Amino acid sequence: MRLLIVNVNTSTAITRALAEQARAVARPGTEVEALTPRFGPESVEGNFESHLAAVAVMDRVMTYDRPYDAVIQAGFGDHGKEGLQELCPTPVIDITEAAAHTACLLGHRYSVVTSLDRTVPMIRDRLALAGLHTRCASVRASGLGVLELERDPAAAARAVAHQARAAVEQDGAEVIVLGCGGMAGMELTPEATAGAPVVDGLTSAVALAESLVTLGLTTSRVRSFAAPRPKTVTHWPLSPALGGPHHP
């Protein structure tokens, strides 16, 4: 099977990191294709950037010209998954929901440790939309931006571990969720998290996507995620109308 991993930002370094992490856990025979949007922000840390990235992600998937079996949207708390579900004939997995679902299998309550404080409400909204918020003990910010996580992984791991331990000791969390696609590949020891297991959204999404494909299941077309009604949409997909160099 072929899985599309779609980065929500235009950082090719993060796209490469996502691909490496996904391939490390994918089953033998699963091909991972990592995509970078052709336009959009270099990191997603707010509502404007998230809505812009949602359009960019849908555009990138719609202009992909090879067969695929599932799509993984690799942005934590970001918009756009529902649009992809309407457009794609395959399962669509969001790493936020994948991480939370997995965490719920491992403990009574989980906490998310993310990047900046301004992204906390977005993550809470995404969890509430998915019906996963009642098991969430807290959403904590590490204080580091997405690109800072990439530049200094050691400092990022220390900042995340500090908030993870606080979530366990102060908020009652039993499982820690890494709340940013830029945290893909981050390793935290049990000592760093007061013994709580750590769930990565990307690897959880890969496992769930493979399972749905194996089971022959895809998005329901009843009501919510029926295909868009036929109508004229000007300049869609956008990419052929864009000038300038494109990212691979």
mmCIF file of C-alpha atoms in Angstrom:
data_model
loop_
_atom_site.group_PDB
_atom_site.id
_atom_site.type_symbol
_atom_site.label_atom_id
_atom_site.label_comp_id
_atom_site.label_asym_id
_atom_site.label_seq_id
_atom_site.Cartn_x
_atom_site.Cartn_y
_atom_site.Cartn_z
ATOM 1 C CA MET A 1 0.000 0.000 0.000
ATOM 2 C CA ARG A 2 1.042 3.613 -0.454
ATOM 3 C CA LEU A 3 0.486 6.202 2.287
ATOM 4 C CA LEU A 4 0.623 9.923 1.584
ATOM 5 C CA ILE A 5 2.069 11.912 4.489
ATOM 6 C CA VAL A 6 1.212 15.573 3.894
ATOM 7 C CA ASN A 7 3.167 18.160 5.833
ATOM 8 C CA VAL A 8 1.050 21.223 6.636
ATOM 9 C CA ASN A 9 3.932 23.674 6.307
ATOM 10 C CA THR A 10 6.485 24.353 3.576
ATOM 11 C CA SER A 11 9.569 23.262 5.528
ATOM 12 C CA THR A 12 11.149 20.492 3.457
ATOM 13 C CA ALA A 13 13.343 19.587 6.454
ATOM 14 C CA ILE A 14 10.220 18.781 8.486
ATOM 15 C CA THR A 15 8.792 16.840 5.539
ATOM 16 C CA ARG A 16 11.948 14.718 5.435
ATOM 17 C CA ALA A 17 11.770 14.115 9.185
ATOM 18 C CA LEU A 18 8.125 13.051 8.888
ATOM 19 C CA ALA A 19 9.005 10.637 6.097
ATOM 20 C CA GLU A 20 11.859 9.078 8.066
ATOM 21 C CA GLN A 21 9.720 8.591 11.157
ATOM 22 C CA ALA A 22 6.821 7.112 9.164
ATOM 23 C CA ARG A 23 9.061 4.685 7.278
ATOM 24 C CA ALA A 24 10.655 3.541 10.522
ATOM 25 C CA VAL A 25 7.332 2.160 11.790
ATOM 26 C CA ALA A 26 5.539 1.245 8.549
ATOM 27 C CA ARG A 27 4.905 -2.407 7.789
ATOM 28 C CA PRO A 28 7.059 -4.201 5.209
ATOM 29 C CA GLY A 29 5.536 -3.483 1.824
ATOM 30 C CA THR A 30 4.085 -0.106 2.849
ATOM 31 C CA GLU A 31 5.393 2.743 0.721
ATOM 32 C CA VAL A 32 5.500 6.197 2.291
ATOM 33 C CA GLU A 33 5.282 9.269 0.064
ATOM 34 C CA ALA A 34 5.857 12.543 1.912
ATOM 35 C CA LEU A 35 4.483 15.717 0.333
ATOM 36 C CA THR A 36 5.266 19.394 0.935
ATOM 37 C CA PRO A 37 2.610 21.966 0.024
ATOM 38 C CA ARG A 38 3.520 24.183 -2.919
ATOM 39 C CA PHE A 39 2.541 27.337 -1.019
ATOM 40 C CA GLY A 40 1.747 28.408 2.516
ATOM 41 C CA PRO A 41 3.560 29.269 5.749
ATOM 42 C CA GLU A 42 6.932 27.851 6.754
ATOM 43 C CA SER A 43 5.355 26.859 10.062
ATOM 44 C CA VAL A 44 1.759 26.756 11.299
ATOM 45 C CA GLU A 45 1.224 28.499 14.619
ATOM 46 C CA GLY A 46 -2.128 30.249 14.401
ATOM 47 C CA ASN A 47 -5.555 30.245 12.805
ATOM 48 C CA PHE A 48 -4.706 32.259 9.687
ATOM 49 C CA GLU A 49 -1.741 30.013 8.928
ATOM 50 C CA SER A 50 -3.782 26.905 9.673
ATOM 51 C CA HIS A 51 -6.633 27.840 7.312
ATOM 52 C CA LEU A 52 -4.133 28.772 4.597
ATOM 53 C CA ALA A 53 -2.306 25.481 5.126
ATOM 54 C CA ALA A 54 -5.578 23.558 4.888
ATOM 55 C CA VAL A 55 -6.113 24.862 1.353
ATOM 56 C CA ALA A 56 -2.489 24.155 0.474
ATOM 57 C CA VAL A 57 -2.718 20.577 1.739
ATOM 58 C CA MET A 58 -5.920 19.867 -0.204
ATOM 59 C CA ASP A 59 -4.368 21.382 -3.310
ATOM 60 C CA ARG A 60 -1.214 19.260 -2.953
ATOM 61 C CA VAL A 61 -3.158 16.036 -2.547
ATOM 62 C CA MET A 62 -5.478 16.853 -5.463
ATOM 63 C CA THR A 63 -2.490 17.417 -7.765
ATOM 64 C CA TYR A 64 -0.710 14.193 -6.747
ATOM 65 C CA ASP A 65 -0.771 12.025 -9.851
ATOM 66 C CA ARG A 66 -0.099 8.486 -8.568
ATOM 67 C CA PRO A 67 -2.413 5.974 -6.841
ATOM 68 C CA TYR A 68 -2.505 6.000 -3.045
ATOM 69 C CA ASP A 69 -4.331 4.084 -0.324
ATOM 70 C CA ALA A 70 -4.580 6.565 2.560
ATOM 71 C CA VAL A 71 -3.722 10.153 3.459
ATOM 72 C CA ILE A 72 -2.208 11.353 6.719
ATOM 73 C CA GLN A 73 -2.465 15.048 7.527
ATOM 74 C CA ALA A 74 0.633 15.751 9.609
ATOM 75 C CA GLY A 75 -0.367 18.911 11.458
ATOM 76 C CA PHE A 76 -1.376 18.854 15.118
ATOM 77 C CA GLY A 77 -4.613 20.742 15.775
ATOM 78 C CA ASP A 78 -4.794 22.083 12.234
ATOM 79 C CA HIS A 79 -7.800 22.642 9.996
ATOM 80 C CA GLY A 80 -8.611 20.826 6.762
ATOM 81 C CA LYS A 81 -9.103 17.157 7.531
ATOM 82 C CA GLU A 82 -12.822 17.265 6.803
ATOM 83 C CA GLY A 83 -12.205 18.804 3.379
ATOM 84 C CA LEU A 84 -9.733 16.046 2.565
ATOM 85 C CA GLN A 85 -12.304 13.469 3.651
ATOM 86 C CA GLU A 86 -14.772 14.856 1.105
ATOM 87 C CA LEU A 87 -12.168 14.896 -1.668
ATOM 88 C CA CYS A 88 -10.226 11.668 -1.142
ATOM 89 C CA PRO A 89 -11.561 8.201 -2.000
ATOM 90 C CA THR A 90 -9.325 6.719 0.714
ATOM 91 C CA PRO A 91 -9.120 6.928 4.514
ATOM 92 C CA VAL A 92 -7.863 10.277 5.834
ATOM 93 C CA ILE A 93 -6.120 10.311 9.215
ATOM 94 C CA ASP A 94 -5.300 13.439 11.215
ATOM 95 C CA ILE A 95 -2.340 13.049 13.577
ATOM 96 C CA THR A 96 -4.177 14.893 16.369
ATOM 97 C CA GLU A 97 -7.021 12.398 16.429
ATOM 98 C CA ALA A 98 -4.705 9.440 15.848
ATOM 99 C CA ALA A 99 -2.589 10.377 18.868
ATOM 100 C CA ALA A 100 -5.574 10.968 21.132
ATOM 101 C CA HIS A 101 -7.298 7.725 20.125
ATOM 102 C CA THR A 102 -4.080 5.814 20.801
ATOM 103 C CA ALA A 103 -3.551 7.549 24.136
ATOM 104 C CA CYS A 104 -7.070 6.603 25.236
ATOM 105 C CA LEU A 105 -6.135 2.937 24.782
ATOM 106 C CA LEU A 106 -3.170 3.317 27.125
ATOM 107 C CA GLY A 107 -4.485 5.240 30.103
ATOM 108 C CA HIS A 108 -7.498 6.929 31.686
ATOM 109 C CA ARG A 109 -6.425 10.496 30.864
ATOM 110 C CA TYR A 110 -3.795 11.978 28.589
ATOM 111 C CA SER A 111 -2.078 15.345 28.258
ATOM 112 C CA VAL A 112 -0.791 17.026 25.119
ATOM 113 C CA VAL A 113 2.517 18.893 25.092
ATOM 114 C CA THR A 114 2.687 21.233 22.122
ATOM 115 C CA SER A 115 4.789 24.124 20.817
ATOM 116 C CA LEU A 116 3.513 27.661 21.520
ATOM 117 C CA ASP A 117 0.754 28.648 23.936
ATOM 118 C CA ARG A 118 -1.251 30.279 21.124
ATOM 119 C CA THR A 119 -1.811 26.849 19.549
ATOM 120 C CA VAL A 120 -3.409 25.419 22.709
ATOM 121 C CA PRO A 121 -6.965 26.623 21.878
ATOM 122 C CA MET A 122 -6.689 25.192 18.357
ATOM 123 C CA ILE A 123 -5.730 21.798 19.746
ATOM 124 C CA ARG A 124 -8.530 21.896 22.312
ATOM 125 C CA ASP A 125 -11.007 22.744 19.539
ATOM 126 C CA ARG A 126 -9.797 19.856 17.355
ATOM 127 C CA LEU A 127 -10.070 17.397 20.234
ATOM 128 C CA ALA A 128 -13.564 18.658 21.074
ATOM 129 C CA LEU A 129 -14.655 18.372 17.444
ATOM 130 C CA ALA A 130 -13.472 14.761 17.435
ATOM 131 C CA GLY A 131 -15.164 14.007 20.772
ATOM 132 C CA LEU A 132 -11.819 13.243 22.412
ATOM 133 C CA HIS A 133 -11.607 16.177 24.830
ATOM 134 C CA THR A 134 -13.244 14.511 27.833
ATOM 135 C CA ARG A 135 -10.216 12.248 28.323
ATOM 136 C CA CYS A 136 -7.733 15.115 27.958
ATOM 137 C CA ALA A 137 -6.248 16.202 31.293
ATOM 138 C CA SER A 138 -4.430 19.238 29.887
ATOM 139 C CA VAL A 139 -2.788 20.830 26.880
ATOM 140 C CA ARG A 140 0.560 22.361 27.798
ATOM 141 C CA ALA A 141 2.913 24.518 25.739
ATOM 142 C CA SER A 142 6.669 23.974 25.632
ATOM 143 C CA GLY A 143 7.193 27.618 24.634
ATOM 144 C CA LEU A 144 9.177 26.670 21.522
ATOM 145 C CA GLY A 145 8.056 27.450 17.985
ATOM 146 C CA VAL A 146 7.882 24.743 15.325
ATOM 147 C CA LEU A 147 11.121 25.832 13.639
ATOM 148 C CA GLU A 148 12.893 26.037 17.013
ATOM 149 C CA LEU A 149 11.998 22.393 17.633
ATOM 150 C CA GLU A 150 13.750 21.536 14.387
ATOM 151 C CA ARG A 151 16.855 23.657 15.040
ATOM 152 C CA ASP A 152 17.706 22.388 18.533
ATOM 153 C CA PRO A 153 16.243 18.906 19.177
ATOM 154 C CA ALA A 154 18.036 18.483 22.508
ATOM 155 C CA ALA A 155 16.668 21.732 23.957
ATOM 156 C CA ALA A 156 13.250 20.863 22.555
ATOM 157 C CA ALA A 157 13.274 17.459 24.261
ATOM 158 C CA ARG A 158 14.159 19.084 27.595
ATOM 159 C CA ALA A 159 11.362 21.639 27.287
ATOM 160 C CA VAL A 160 8.807 18.989 26.336
ATOM 161 C CA ALA A 161 9.964 16.653 29.123
ATOM 162 C CA HIS A 162 9.565 19.451 31.686
ATOM 163 C CA GLN A 163 5.944 20.006 30.676
ATOM 164 C CA ALA A 164 5.280 16.268 30.389
ATOM 165 C CA ARG A 165 6.400 15.634 33.963
ATOM 166 C CA ALA A 166 4.260 18.544 35.174
ATOM 167 C CA ALA A 167 1.259 17.116 33.305
ATOM 168 C CA VAL A 168 1.666 13.794 35.106
ATOM 169 C CA GLU A 169 2.417 15.205 38.551
ATOM 170 C CA GLN A 170 0.027 18.172 38.529
ATOM 171 C CA ASP A 171 -2.713 17.462 35.971
ATOM 172 C CA GLY A 172 -3.309 13.752 36.531
ATOM 173 C CA ALA A 173 -2.173 12.638 33.074
ATOM 174 C CA GLU A 174 -1.282 8.981 32.597
ATOM 175 C CA VAL A 175 -0.174 9.251 28.960
ATOM 176 C CA ILE A 176 1.726 12.029 27.162
ATOM 177 C CA VAL A 177 0.950 13.034 23.570
ATOM 178 C CA LEU A 178 3.521 14.918 21.502
ATOM 179 C CA GLY A 179 1.424 17.763 20.139
ATOM 180 C CA CYS A 180 3.340 18.923 17.073
ATOM 181 C CA GLY A 181 4.319 17.344 13.761
ATOM 182 C CA GLY A 182 7.759 18.890 14.264
ATOM 183 C CA MET A 183 8.229 16.602 17.279
ATOM 184 C CA ALA A 184 8.285 13.519 15.046
ATOM 185 C CA GLY A 185 11.136 11.288 16.176
ATOM 186 C CA MET A 186 11.521 12.920 19.607
ATOM 187 C CA GLU A 187 12.433 10.343 22.233
ATOM 188 C CA LEU A 188 11.664 10.852 25.908
ATOM 189 C CA THR A 189 12.734 8.404 28.595
ATOM 190 C CA PRO A 190 10.290 7.092 31.228
ATOM 191 C CA GLU A 191 12.308 9.033 33.796
ATOM 192 C CA ALA A 192 11.690 12.248 31.865
ATOM 193 C CA THR A 193 7.914 11.720 31.865
ATOM 194 C CA ALA A 194 7.460 10.339 35.396
ATOM 195 C CA GLY A 195 6.801 6.911 33.898
ATOM 196 C CA ALA A 196 4.035 7.918 31.470
ATOM 197 C CA PRO A 197 4.140 6.383 27.977
ATOM 198 C CA VAL A 198 4.642 8.843 25.115
ATOM 199 C CA VAL A 199 2.448 8.788 22.000
ATOM 200 C CA ASP A 200 3.563 10.304 18.706
ATOM 201 C CA GLY A 201 0.756 11.342 16.374
ATOM 202 C CA LEU A 202 2.514 10.496 13.126
ATOM 203 C CA THR A 203 3.451 6.934 14.025
ATOM 204 C CA SER A 204 -0.023 6.377 15.472
ATOM 205 C CA ALA A 205 -1.534 7.663 12.232
ATOM 206 C CA VAL A 206 0.609 5.317 10.142
ATOM 207 C CA ALA A 207 -0.549 2.315 12.171
ATOM 208 C CA LEU A 208 -4.207 3.364 11.987
ATOM 209 C CA ALA A 209 -4.036 4.089 8.266
ATOM 210 C CA GLU A 210 -2.497 0.692 7.562
ATOM 211 C CA SER A 211 -5.192 -0.995 9.657
ATOM 212 C CA LEU A 212 -8.062 0.754 7.851
ATOM 213 C CA VAL A 213 -6.616 -0.113 4.450
ATOM 214 C CA THR A 214 -6.129 -3.737 5.494
ATOM 215 C CA LEU A 215 -9.726 -3.890 6.746
ATOM 216 C CA GLY A 216 -11.004 -2.406 3.487
ATOM 217 C CA LEU A 217 -12.585 0.559 5.278
ATOM 218 C CA THR A 218 -12.741 4.175 4.182
ATOM 219 C CA THR A 219 -14.611 7.393 4.960
ATOM 220 C CA SER A 220 -18.401 7.145 5.075
ATOM 221 C CA ARG A 221 -20.101 8.966 2.195
ATOM 222 C CA VAL A 222 -23.356 9.312 4.110
ATOM 223 C CA ARG A 223 -24.062 13.016 4.821
ATOM 224 C CA SER A 224 -21.035 14.696 6.397
ATOM 225 C CA PHE A 225 -18.272 13.640 4.019
ATOM 226 C CA ALA A 226 -20.138 13.110 0.767
ATOM 227 C CA ALA A 227 -18.184 14.275 -2.259
ATOM 228 C CA PRO A 228 -18.522 18.005 -3.024
ATOM 229 C CA ARG A 229 -21.488 18.798 -5.264
ATOM 230 C CA PRO A 230 -20.562 19.447 -8.905
ATOM 231 C CA LYS A 231 -20.134 23.161 -9.528
ATOM 232 C CA THR A 232 -17.663 25.593 -10.991
ATOM 233 C CA VAL A 233 -14.788 26.386 -8.628
ATOM 234 C CA THR A 234 -12.511 29.028 -10.086
ATOM 235 C CA HIS A 235 -8.781 28.177 -10.173
ATOM 236 C CA TRP A 236 -9.120 24.843 -8.377
ATOM 237 C CA PRO A 237 -6.820 23.089 -7.875
ATOM 238 C CA LEU A 238 -4.738 26.181 -7.338
ATOM 239 C CA SER A 239 -1.281 24.953 -8.267
ATOM 240 C CA PRO A 240 -1.528 25.210 -12.081
ATOM 241 C CA ALA A 241 -2.481 28.880 -11.591
ATOM 242 C CA LEU A 242 0.493 29.637 -9.340
ATOM 243 C CA GLY A 243 3.721 31.066 -10.644
ATOM 244 C CA GLY A 244 7.237 30.552 -9.377
ATOM 245 C CA PRO A 245 9.172 27.466 -8.310
ATOM 246 C CA HIS A 246 7.349 24.620 -6.578
ATOM 247 C CA HIS A 247 8.570 22.499 -3.713
ATOM 248 C CA PRO A 248 8.890 18.764 -4.410
#
